[in-house]
CSV table of C-alpha atoms in Angstrom, one decimal:
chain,number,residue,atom,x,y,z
A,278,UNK,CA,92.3,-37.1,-107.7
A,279,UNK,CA,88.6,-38.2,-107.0
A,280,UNK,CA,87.3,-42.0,-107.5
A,281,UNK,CA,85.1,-44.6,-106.6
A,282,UNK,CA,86.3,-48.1,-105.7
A,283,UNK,CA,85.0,-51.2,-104.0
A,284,UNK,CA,86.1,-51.3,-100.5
A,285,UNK,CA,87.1,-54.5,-100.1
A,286,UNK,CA,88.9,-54.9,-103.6
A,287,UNK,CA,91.0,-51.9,-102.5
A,288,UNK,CA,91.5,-53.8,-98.5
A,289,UNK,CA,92.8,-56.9,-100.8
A,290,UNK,CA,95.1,-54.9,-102.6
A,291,UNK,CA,96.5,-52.6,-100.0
A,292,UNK,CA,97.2,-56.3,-98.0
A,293,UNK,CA,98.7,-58.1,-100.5
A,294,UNK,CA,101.0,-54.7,-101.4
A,295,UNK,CA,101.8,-54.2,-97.5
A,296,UNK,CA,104.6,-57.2,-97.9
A,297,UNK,CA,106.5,-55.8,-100.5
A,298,UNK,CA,106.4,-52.6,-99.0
A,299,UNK,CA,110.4,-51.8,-97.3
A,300,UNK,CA,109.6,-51.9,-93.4
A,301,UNK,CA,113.1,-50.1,-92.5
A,302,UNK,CA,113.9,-48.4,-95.0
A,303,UNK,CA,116.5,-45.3,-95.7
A,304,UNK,CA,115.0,-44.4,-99.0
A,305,UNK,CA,111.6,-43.2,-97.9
A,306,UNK,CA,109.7,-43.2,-101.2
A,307,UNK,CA,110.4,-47.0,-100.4
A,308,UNK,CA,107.9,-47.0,-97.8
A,309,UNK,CA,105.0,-45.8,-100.1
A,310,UNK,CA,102.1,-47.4,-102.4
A,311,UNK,CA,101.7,-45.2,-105.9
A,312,UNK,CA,98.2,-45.0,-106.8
A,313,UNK,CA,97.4,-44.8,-111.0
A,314,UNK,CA,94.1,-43.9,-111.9
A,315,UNK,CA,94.0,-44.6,-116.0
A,316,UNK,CA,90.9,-45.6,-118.1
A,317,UNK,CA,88.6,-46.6,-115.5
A,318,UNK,CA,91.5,-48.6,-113.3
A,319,UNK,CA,93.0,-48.2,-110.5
A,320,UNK,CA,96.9,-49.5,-110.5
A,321,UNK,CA,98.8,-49.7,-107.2
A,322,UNK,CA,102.3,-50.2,-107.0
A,323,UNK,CA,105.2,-51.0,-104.3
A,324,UNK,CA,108.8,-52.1,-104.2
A,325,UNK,CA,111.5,-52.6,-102.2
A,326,UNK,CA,114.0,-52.2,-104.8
A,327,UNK,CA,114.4,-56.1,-105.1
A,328,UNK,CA,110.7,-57.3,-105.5
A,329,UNK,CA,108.3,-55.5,-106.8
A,330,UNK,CA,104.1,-55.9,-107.3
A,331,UNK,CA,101.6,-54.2,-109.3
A,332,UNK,CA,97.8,-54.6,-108.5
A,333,UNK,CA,95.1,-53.2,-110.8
A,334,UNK,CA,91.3,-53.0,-109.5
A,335,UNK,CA,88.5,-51.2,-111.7
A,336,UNK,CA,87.4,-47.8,-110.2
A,337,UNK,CA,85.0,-45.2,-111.2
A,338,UNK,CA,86.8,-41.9,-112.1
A,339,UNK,CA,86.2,-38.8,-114.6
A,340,UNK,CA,89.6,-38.1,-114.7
A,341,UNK,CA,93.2,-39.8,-114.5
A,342,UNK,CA,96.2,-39.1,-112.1
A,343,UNK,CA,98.2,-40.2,-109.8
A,344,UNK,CA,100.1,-40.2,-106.7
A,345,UNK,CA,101.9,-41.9,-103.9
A,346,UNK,CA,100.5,-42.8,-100.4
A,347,UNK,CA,102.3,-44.4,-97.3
A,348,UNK,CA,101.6,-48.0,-97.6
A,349,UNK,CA,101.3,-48.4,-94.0
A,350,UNK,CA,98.8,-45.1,-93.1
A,351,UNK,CA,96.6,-46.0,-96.2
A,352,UNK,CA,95.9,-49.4,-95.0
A,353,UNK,CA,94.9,-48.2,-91.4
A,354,UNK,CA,92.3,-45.6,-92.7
A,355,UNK,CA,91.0,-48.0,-95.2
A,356,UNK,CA,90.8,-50.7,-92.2
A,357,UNK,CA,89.4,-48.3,-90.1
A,358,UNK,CA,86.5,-47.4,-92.6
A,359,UNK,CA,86.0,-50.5,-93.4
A,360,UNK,CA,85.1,-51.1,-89.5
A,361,UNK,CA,83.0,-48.9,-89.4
């Protein structure tokens, strides 16, 4: 899956997603962010089985997929690069 998204949109999201995201969790899935790239928007998603958030954030993108991330790794790249 290939796309282009504003940096700092995609910073916001991952934040805002990082507290529903299960910290200790026995279900590891739990611990990750899915990523939905349909019709020119990006849609990430987390839950801890009680609370769960949905973020959508326009992208550039030929085609659609998707796939799930850990929450916690994703935001440190994307904090990293954004550091740079």
């Amino acid at each position: 899956m290939k796309f282009t998204v504003d940096q700092s949109a995609l910073l916001s999201a991952l934040q805002s997603l990082q507290s529903v995201v299960e910290k200790k969790n026995t279900v590891l899935i739990l611990g990750n962010v899915l990523c939905q790239v349909q019709e020119g928007k990006l849609s990430l998603s987390a839950t801890d089985l009680e609370v769960g958030m949905t973020i959508t954030i326009p992208v550039h993108s030929d085609f659609n997929g998707k796939i799930t991330i850990p929450a916690k790794q994703f935001l440190e790249i994307i904090r990293e690069y954004k550091a740079k």
